[in-house]
Short mmCIF file of C-alpha atoms in Angstrom, two decimals:
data_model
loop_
_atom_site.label_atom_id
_atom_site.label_comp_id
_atom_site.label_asym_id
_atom_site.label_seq_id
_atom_site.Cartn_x
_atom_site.Cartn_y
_atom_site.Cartn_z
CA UNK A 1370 -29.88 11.98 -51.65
CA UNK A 1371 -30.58 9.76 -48.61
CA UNK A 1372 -30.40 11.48 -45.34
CA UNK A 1373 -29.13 8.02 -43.68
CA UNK A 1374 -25.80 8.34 -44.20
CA UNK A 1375 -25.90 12.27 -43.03
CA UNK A 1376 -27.82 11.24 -39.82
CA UNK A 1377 -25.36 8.43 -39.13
CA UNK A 1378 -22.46 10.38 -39.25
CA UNK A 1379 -24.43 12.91 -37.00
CA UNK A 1380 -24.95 10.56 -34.91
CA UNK A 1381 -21.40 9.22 -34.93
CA UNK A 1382 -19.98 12.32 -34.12
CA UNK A 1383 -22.55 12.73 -31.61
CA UNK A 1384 -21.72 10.31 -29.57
CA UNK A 1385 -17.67 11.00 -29.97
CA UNK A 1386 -18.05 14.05 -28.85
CA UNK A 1387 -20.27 12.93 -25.28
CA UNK A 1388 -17.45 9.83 -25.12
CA UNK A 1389 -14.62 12.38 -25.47
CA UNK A 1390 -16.45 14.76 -22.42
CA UNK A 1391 -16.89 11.40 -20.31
CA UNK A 1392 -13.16 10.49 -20.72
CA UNK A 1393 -11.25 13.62 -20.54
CA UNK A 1394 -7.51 13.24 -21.63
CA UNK A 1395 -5.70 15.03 -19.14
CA UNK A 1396 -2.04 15.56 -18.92
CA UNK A 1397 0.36 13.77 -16.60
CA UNK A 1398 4.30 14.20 -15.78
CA UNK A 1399 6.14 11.48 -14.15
CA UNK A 1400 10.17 10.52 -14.46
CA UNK A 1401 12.46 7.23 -15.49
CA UNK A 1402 12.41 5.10 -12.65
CA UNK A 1403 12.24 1.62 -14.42
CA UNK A 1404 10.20 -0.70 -13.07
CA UNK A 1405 7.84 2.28 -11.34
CA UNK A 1406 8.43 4.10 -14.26
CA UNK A 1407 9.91 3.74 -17.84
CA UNK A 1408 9.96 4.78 -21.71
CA UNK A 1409 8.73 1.81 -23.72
CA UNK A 1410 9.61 2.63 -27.74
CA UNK A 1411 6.49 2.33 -29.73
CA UNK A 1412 6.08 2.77 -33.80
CA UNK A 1413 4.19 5.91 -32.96
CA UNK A 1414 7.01 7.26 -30.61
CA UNK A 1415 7.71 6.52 -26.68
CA UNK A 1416 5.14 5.22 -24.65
CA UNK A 1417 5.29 5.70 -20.66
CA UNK A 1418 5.23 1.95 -19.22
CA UNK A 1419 6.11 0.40 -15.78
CA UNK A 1420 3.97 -0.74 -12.15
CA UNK A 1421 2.63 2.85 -10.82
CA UNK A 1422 2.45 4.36 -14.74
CA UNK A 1423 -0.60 1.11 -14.95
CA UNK A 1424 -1.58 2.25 -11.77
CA UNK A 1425 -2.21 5.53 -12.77
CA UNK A 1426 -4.45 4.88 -16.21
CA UNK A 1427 -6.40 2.20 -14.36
CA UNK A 1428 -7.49 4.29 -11.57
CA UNK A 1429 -8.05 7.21 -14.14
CA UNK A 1430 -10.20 4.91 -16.69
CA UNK A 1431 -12.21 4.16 -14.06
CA UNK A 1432 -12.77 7.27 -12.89
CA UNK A 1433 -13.80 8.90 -16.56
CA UNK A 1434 -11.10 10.04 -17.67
CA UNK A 1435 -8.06 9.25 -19.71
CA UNK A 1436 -4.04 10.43 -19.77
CA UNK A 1437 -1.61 11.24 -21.44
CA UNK A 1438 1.45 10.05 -19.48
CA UNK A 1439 5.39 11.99 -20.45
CA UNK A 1440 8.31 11.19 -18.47
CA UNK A 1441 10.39 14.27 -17.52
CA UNK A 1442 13.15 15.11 -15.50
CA UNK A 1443 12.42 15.55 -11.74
CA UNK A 1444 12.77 19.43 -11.13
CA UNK A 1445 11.38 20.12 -14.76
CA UNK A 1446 8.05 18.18 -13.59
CA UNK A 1447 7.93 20.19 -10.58
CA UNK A 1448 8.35 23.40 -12.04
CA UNK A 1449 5.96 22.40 -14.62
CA UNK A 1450 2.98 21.41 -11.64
CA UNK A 1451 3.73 24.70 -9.78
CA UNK A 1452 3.25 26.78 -12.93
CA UNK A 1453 -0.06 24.86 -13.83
CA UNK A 1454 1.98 23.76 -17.07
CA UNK A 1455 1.03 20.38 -16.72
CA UNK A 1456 -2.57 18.46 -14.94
CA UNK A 1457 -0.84 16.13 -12.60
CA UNK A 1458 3.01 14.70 -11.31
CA UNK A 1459 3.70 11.42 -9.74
CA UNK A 1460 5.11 9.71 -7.76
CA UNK A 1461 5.66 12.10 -5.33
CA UNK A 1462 6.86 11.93 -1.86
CA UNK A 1463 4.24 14.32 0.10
CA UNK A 1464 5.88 17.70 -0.46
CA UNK A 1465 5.09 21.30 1.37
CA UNK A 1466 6.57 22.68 -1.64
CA UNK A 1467 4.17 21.02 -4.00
CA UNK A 1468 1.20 21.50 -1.33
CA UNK A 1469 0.78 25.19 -2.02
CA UNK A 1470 0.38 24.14 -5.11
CA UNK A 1471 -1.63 21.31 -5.70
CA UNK A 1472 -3.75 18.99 -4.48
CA UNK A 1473 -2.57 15.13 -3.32
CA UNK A 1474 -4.14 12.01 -3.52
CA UNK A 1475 -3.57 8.66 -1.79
CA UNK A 1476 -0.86 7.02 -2.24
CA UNK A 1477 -0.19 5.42 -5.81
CA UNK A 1478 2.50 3.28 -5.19
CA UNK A 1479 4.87 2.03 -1.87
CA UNK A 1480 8.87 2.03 -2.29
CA UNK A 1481 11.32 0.60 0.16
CA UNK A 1482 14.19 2.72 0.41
CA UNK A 1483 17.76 2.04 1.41
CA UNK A 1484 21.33 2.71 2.14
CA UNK A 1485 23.71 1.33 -0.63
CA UNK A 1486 26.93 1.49 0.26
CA UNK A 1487 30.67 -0.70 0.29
CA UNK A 1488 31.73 -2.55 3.23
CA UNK A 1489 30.80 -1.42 6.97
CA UNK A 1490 27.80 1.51 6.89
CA UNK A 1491 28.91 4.76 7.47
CA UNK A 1492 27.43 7.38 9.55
CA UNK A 1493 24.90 9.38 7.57
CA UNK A 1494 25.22 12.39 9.58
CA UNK A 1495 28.55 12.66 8.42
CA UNK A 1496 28.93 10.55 5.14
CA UNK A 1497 29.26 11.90 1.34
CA UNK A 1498 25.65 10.93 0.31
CA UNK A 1499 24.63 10.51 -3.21
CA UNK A 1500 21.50 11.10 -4.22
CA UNK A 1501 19.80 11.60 -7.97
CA UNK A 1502 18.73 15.36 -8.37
CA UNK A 1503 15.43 16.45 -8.00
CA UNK A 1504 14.40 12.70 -6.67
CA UNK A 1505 12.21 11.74 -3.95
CA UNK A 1506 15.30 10.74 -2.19
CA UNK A 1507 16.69 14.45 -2.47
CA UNK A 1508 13.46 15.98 -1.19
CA UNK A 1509 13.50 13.93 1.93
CA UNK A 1510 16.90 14.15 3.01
CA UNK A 1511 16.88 17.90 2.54
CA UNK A 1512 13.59 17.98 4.77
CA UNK A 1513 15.72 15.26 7.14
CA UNK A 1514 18.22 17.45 7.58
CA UNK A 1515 21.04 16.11 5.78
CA UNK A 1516 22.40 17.55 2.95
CA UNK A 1517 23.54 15.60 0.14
CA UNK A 1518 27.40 15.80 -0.82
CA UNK A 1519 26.42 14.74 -4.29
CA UNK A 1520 23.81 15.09 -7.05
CA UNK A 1521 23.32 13.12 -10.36
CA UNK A 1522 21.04 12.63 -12.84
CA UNK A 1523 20.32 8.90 -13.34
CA UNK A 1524 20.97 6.30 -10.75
CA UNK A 1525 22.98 4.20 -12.95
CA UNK A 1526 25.60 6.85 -11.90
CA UNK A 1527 24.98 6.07 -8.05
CA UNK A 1528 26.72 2.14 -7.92
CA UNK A 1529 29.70 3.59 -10.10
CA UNK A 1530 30.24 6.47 -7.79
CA UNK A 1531 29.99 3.60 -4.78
CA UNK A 1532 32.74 1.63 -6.41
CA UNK A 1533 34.55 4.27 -7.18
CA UNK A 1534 34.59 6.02 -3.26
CA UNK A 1535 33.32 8.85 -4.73
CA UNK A 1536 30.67 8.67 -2.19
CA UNK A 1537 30.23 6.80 1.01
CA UNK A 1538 26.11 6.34 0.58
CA UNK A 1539 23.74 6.20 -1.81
CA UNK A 1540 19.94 6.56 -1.13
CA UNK A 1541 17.71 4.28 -3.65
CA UNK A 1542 14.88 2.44 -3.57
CA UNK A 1543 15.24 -1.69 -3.68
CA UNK A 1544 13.45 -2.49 -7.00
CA UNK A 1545 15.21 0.04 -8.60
CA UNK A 1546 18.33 -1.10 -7.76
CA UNK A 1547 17.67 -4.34 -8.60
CA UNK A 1548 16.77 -3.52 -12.37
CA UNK A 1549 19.86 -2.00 -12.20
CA UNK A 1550 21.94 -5.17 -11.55
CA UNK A 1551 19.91 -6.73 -13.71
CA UNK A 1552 22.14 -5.60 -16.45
CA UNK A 1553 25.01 -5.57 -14.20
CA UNK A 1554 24.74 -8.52 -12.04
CA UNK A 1555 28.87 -7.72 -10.03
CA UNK A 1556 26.91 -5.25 -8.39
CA UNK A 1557 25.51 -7.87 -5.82
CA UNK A 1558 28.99 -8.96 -4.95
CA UNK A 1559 30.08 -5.40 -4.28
CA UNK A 1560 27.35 -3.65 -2.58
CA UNK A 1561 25.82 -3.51 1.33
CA UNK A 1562 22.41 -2.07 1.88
CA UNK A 1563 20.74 -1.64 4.84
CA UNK A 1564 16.49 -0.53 5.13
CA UNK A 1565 16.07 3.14 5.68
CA UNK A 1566 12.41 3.67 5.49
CA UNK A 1567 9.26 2.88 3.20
CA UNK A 1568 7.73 5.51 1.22
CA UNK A 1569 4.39 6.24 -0.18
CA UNK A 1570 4.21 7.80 -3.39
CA UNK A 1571 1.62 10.54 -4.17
CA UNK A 1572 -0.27 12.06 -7.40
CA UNK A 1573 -0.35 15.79 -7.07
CA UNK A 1574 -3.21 17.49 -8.95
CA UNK A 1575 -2.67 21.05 -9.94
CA UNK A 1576 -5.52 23.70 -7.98
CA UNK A 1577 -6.80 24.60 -11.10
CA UNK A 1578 -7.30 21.10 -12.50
CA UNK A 1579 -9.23 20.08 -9.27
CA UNK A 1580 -11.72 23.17 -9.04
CA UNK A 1581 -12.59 22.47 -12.70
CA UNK A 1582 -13.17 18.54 -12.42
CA UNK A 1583 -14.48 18.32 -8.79
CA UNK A 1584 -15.32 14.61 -8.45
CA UNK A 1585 -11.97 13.27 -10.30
CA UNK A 1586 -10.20 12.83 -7.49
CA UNK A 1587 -12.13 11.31 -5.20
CA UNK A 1588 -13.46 8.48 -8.00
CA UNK A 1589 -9.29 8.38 -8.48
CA UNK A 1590 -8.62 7.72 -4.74
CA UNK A 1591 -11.38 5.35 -4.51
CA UNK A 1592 -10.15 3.12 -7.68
CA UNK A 1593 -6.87 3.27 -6.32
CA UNK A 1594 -6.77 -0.28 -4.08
CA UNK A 1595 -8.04 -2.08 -6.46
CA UNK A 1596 -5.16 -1.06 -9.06
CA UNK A 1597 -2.67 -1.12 -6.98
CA UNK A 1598 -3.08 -4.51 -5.74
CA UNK A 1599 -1.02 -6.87 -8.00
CA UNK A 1600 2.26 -4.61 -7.15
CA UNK A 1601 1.45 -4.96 -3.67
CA UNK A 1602 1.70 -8.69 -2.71
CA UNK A 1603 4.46 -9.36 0.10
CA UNK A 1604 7.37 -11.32 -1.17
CA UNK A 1605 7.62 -14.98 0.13
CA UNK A 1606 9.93 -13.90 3.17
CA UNK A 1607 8.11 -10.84 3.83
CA UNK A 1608 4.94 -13.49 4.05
CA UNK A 1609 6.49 -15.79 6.29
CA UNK A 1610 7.51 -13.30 8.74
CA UNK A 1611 4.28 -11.60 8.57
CA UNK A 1612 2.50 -15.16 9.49
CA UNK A 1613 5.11 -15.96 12.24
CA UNK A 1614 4.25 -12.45 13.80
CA UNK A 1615 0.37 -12.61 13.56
CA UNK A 1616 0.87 -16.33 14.93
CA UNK A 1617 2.67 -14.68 17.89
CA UNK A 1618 0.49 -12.13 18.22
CA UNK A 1619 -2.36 -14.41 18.07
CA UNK A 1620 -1.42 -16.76 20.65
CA UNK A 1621 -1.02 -14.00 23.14
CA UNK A 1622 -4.10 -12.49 22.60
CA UNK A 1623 -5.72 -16.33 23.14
CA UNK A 1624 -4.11 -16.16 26.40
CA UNK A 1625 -6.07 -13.28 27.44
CA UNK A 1626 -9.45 -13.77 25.83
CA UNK A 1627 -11.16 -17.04 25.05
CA UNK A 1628 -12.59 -16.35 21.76
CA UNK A 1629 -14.92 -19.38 20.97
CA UNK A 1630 -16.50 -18.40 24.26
CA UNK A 1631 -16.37 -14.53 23.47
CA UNK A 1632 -19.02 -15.59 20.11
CA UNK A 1633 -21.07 -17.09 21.96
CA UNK A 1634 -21.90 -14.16 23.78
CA UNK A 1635 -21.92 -11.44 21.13
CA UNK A 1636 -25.57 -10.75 20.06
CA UNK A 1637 -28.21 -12.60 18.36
CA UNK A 1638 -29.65 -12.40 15.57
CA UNK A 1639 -33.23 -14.68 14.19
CA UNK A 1640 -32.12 -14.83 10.35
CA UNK A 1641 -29.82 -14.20 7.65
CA UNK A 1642 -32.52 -11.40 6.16
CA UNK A 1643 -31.68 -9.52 9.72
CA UNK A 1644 -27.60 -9.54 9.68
CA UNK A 1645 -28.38 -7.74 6.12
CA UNK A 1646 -30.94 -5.26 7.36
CA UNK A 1647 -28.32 -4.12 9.97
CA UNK A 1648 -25.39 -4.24 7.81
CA UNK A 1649 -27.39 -2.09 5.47
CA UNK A 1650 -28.10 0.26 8.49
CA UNK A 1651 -24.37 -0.35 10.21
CA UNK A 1652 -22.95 0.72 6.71
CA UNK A 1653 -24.99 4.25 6.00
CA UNK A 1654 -23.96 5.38 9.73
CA UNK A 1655 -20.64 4.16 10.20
CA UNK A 1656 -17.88 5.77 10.54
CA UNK A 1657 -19.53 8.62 11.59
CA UNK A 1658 -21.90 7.33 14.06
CA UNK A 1659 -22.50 3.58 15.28
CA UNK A 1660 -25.75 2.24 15.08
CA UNK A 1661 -27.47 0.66 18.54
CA UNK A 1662 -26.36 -2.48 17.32
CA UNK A 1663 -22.55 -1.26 16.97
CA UNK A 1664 -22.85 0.54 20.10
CA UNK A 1665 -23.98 -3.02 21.67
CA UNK A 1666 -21.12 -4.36 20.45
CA UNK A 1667 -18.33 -1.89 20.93
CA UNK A 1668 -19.66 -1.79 24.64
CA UNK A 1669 -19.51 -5.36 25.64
CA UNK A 1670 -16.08 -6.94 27.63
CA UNK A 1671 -15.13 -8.70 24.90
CA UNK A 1672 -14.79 -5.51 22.75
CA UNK A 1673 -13.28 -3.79 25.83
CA UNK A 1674 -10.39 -6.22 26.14
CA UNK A 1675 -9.43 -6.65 22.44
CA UNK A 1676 -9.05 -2.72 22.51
CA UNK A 1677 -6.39 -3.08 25.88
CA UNK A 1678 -4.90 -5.70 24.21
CA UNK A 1679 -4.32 -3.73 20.73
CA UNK A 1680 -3.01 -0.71 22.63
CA UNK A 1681 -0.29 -2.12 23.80
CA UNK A 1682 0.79 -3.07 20.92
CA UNK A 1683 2.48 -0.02 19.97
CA UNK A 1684 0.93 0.69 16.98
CA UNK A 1685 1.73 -2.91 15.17
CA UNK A 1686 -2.40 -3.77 15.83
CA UNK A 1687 -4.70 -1.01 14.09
CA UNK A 1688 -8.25 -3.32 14.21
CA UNK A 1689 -9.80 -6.42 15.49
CA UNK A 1690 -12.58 -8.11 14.64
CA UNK A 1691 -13.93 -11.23 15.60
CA UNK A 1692 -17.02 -12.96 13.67
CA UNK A 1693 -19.18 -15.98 14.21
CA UNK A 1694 -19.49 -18.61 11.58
CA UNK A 1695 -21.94 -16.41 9.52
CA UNK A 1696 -19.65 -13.16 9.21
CA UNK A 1697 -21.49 -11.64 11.60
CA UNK A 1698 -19.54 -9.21 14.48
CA UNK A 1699 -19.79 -10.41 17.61
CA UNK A 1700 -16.80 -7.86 19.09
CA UNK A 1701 -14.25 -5.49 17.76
CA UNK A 1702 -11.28 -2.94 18.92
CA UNK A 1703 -12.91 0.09 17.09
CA UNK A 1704 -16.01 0.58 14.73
CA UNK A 1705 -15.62 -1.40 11.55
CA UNK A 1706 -17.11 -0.12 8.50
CA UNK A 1707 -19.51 -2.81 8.01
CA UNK A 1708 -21.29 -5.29 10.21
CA UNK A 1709 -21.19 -8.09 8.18
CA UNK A 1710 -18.09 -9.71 7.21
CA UNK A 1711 -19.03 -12.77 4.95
CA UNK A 1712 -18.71 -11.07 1.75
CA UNK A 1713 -15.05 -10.49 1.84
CA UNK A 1714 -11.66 -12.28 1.52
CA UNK A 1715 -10.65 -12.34 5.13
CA UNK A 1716 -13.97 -14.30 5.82
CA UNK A 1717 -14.28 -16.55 2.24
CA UNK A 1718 -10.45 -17.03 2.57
CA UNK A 1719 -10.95 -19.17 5.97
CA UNK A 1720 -14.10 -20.43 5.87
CA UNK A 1721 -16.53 -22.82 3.84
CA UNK A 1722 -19.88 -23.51 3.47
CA UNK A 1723 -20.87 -27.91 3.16
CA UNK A 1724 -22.86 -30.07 4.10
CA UNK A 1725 -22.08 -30.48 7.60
CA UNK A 1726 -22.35 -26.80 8.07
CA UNK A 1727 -19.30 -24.41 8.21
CA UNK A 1728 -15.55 -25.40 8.32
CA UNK A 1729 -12.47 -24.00 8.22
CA UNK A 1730 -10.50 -23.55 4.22
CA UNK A 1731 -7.50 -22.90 5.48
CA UNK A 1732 -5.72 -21.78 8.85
CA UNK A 1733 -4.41 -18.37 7.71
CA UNK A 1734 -5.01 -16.09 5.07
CA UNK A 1735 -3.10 -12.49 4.68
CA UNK A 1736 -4.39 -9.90 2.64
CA UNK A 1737 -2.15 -7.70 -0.04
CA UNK A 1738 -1.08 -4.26 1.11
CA UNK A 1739 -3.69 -1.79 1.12
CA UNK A 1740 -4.08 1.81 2.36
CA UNK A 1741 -6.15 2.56 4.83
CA UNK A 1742 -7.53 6.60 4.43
CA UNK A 1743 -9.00 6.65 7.72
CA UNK A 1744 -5.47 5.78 9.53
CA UNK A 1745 -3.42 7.41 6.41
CA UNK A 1746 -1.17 4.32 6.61
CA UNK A 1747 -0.71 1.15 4.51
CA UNK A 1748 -1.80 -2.06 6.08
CA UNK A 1749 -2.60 -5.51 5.57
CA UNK A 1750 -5.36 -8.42 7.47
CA UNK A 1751 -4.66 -11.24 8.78
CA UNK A 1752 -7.28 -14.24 9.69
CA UNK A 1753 -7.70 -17.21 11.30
CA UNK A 1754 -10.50 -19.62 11.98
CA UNK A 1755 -11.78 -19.90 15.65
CA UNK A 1756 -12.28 -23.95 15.62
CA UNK A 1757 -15.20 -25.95 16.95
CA UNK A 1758 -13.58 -28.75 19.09
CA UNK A 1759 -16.60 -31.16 17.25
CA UNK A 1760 -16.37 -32.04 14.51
CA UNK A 1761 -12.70 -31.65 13.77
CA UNK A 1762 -13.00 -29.31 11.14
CA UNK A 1763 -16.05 -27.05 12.27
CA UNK A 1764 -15.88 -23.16 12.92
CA UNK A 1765 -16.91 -21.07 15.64
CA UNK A 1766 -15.84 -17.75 13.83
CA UNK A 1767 -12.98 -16.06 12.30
CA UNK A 1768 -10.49 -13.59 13.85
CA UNK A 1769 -9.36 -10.77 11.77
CA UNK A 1770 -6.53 -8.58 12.46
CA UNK A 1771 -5.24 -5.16 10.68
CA UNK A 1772 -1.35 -4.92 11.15
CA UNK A 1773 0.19 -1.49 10.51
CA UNK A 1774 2.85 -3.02 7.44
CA UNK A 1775 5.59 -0.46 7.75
CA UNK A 1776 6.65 -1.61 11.25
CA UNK A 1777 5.84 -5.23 10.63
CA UNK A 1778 8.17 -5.04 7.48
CA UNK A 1779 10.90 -2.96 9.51
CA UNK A 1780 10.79 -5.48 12.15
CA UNK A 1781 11.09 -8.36 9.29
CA UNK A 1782 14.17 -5.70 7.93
CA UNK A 1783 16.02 -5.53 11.07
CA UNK A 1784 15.99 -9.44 11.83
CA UNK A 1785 16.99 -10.00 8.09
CA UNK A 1786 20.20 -7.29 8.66
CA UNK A 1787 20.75 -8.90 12.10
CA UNK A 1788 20.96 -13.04 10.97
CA UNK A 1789 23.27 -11.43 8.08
CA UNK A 1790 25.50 -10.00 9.84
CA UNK A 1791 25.47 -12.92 12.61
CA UNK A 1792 26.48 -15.34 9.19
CA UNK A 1793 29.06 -12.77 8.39
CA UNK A 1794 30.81 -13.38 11.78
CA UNK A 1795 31.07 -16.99 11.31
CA UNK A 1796 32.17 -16.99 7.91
CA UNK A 1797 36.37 -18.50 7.79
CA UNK A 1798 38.51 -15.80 6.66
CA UNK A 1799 40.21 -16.72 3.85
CA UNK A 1800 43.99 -16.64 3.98
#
């Protein structure tokens, strides 16, 4: 008998076996919570589907390992993570509960949460809230101090309750409530809703899980932006406000500081080769410890002023950086992680390389929301090109600016609620 066929199927079995170690198949609970989360029927039974459940296996793939994703009910899941039943549980609103008991990981997805309710809003401190059990929702009102006056166990039962003045609020995410009229499309003719708050949404590892696959974790965390970022692009209003704002901002800041004239007397450099040899350098050190150069350049006036100016922002700002027309820093608020800035979108997004030299590709460019570890909030960038005045179209540099998205967004919430109610008012009554 040949031994070929015996050593190939060694072999085969072989390498299943180190495949199956480098992609561990780890189990996951999440809940129904279409489009985050959903049950898609498949021929070989249900098959967990929706924005954060891709979120989850992409970020997990690329970190080695596989899952096996079951929706549950909300307090089973819990119980289930706390008793080490299951690996994992998302998405979870940070939780001290679930803290003792596991371990968290950035956030997986964002939700925008709101009031839902029939005519004028009512006082939450004293409403009938409804809430679905176990949620996200439930969690933080509890911790919020304001006790729910009912519980149910799907949201479709929230809008009927509404109509029904069963309740005076309901506390639901938007996308979830707009699946929901969807199917029933009277409910935008019946219902108010005014922003409460966004909320990141959290993985929670079990202890156990974590102290036996040390490393998972921190490859998932550090897959997560890139996953994430086709459910995090702003809508088209949620864009426009988010330009007019950063033009705003950007024209007050040019009253104060005359960038073209600020590059010119940021550092120099001889050649390319040397703005790579100290963004090499810059990148090992930071953000523990700035390099000379980044010292240089955190301690010039230029540096010194953007940082004022970003202060008073109140929190809006969280990083400036201002380049010349080869990426390189030439000032910045606070210690970026890299020197070099011609390698990514908020640089290739505004400028262009051609035969005259470099000019400006477009006037603004805004990044997708991202997290930012470092800050623990979500963010996004926004740049512009610092013109030459000759030739027309030439570039001095770009500005870049980090804006902190939850209070751009709840400024861009409030304005929205404010022009609506201001149409309201005007509207004939009928007779």
């Amino acid at each position: 008998m040949s031994i070929r066929p015996v050593a190939a199927g060694l072999l085969f079995t072989l390498i299943s076996w180190t495949v199956a170690a480098d992609h561990e198949t780890f189990s996951l609970y999440t809940f129904d919570s279409p489009p985050y989360q959903q049950s898609n029927p498949m021929p070989g039974g249900p098959e967990a589907t929706g924005e954060t459940v891709e979120t989850i296996r992409c970020a997990m793939e690329h970190a080695g390992a596989q899952v096996n994703i079951r929706l549950m009910p909300q307090n089973r899941a819990r119980f289930a993570l706390q008793r080490q039943i299951v690996d994992g549980y998302f998405a979870v609103d940070p939780s001290p509960d679930l803290d003792e008991a596991a371990e968290i990981s950035h956030p997986v997805a964002l939700e925008k949460w709101y009031w839902f309710y029939l005519g004028q809003r009512p006082d939450p401190t004293t409403a009938k809230i409804g809430v679905v059990g176990g949620s996200n929702e439930e969690v933080w009102l509890i911790q919020n101090g304001f006790q729910p006056f009912l519980t149910v166990s799907s949201t479709e039962q929230l809008p009927a309750l509404l109509k029904r003045q069963r309740i005076d609020l309901a506390l639901m995410d938007q996308q979830v409530m707009e699946t929901l009229r969807e199917d029933s499309p009277a409910l935008d003719q019946t219902l108010n809703r005014e922003f409460l708050r966004y909320a990141p949404l959290h993985l929670y590892l079990n202890r156990r899980f974590v102290s036996e696959h040390p490393g998972v974790l921190t490859r998932f965390n550090r897959q997560l932006p890139e996953c994430m970022e086709q459910h995090m692009l702003l809508s088209a209003d949620e864009y426009q406000h988010v330009a007019g704002q950063a033009r705003g901002l950007i024209k007050d800041l040019e009253q104060r500081l005359n960038l073209a004239q600020t590059i010119h007397q940021g550092p120099v450099y001889d050649s390319f080769t040397e703005i790579l040899t100290q963004d090499t350098l810059w990148q090992a050190l930071a953000p523990e410890q700035p390099t000379p150069l980044a010292s240089e350049i955190l301690g010039l006036p230029a540096s010194q002023a953007l940082k004022r100016w970003q202060d008073e922002q109140g929190g809006l700002v969280t990083e400036l950086l201002l380049t010349d027309n080869k990426g390189a820093l030439v000032a910045m608020s606070q210690l970026s992680s890299d020197y070099w800035q011609g390698d990514e979108p908020k640089f290739q997004e505004i400028a262009v390389e051609t035969e005259r030299g470099m000019e400006r590709k477009s006037d603004l460019w805004i990044s997708p929301i991202r997290y930012d570890a470092s800050t623990r909030q979500f963010q996004i960038i926004v740049s512009v090109p610092i013109p030459l005045k000759e030739p027309n179209n030439g570039l001095e540099g770009i500005l870049a600016m980090g804006l902190a998205i939850e209070k751009a967004l709840h400024n861009y919430e409030r304005l929205a609620r404010a022009r609506s109610e201001h149409v309201a008012m005007e509207l004939p009554v009928a007779e």
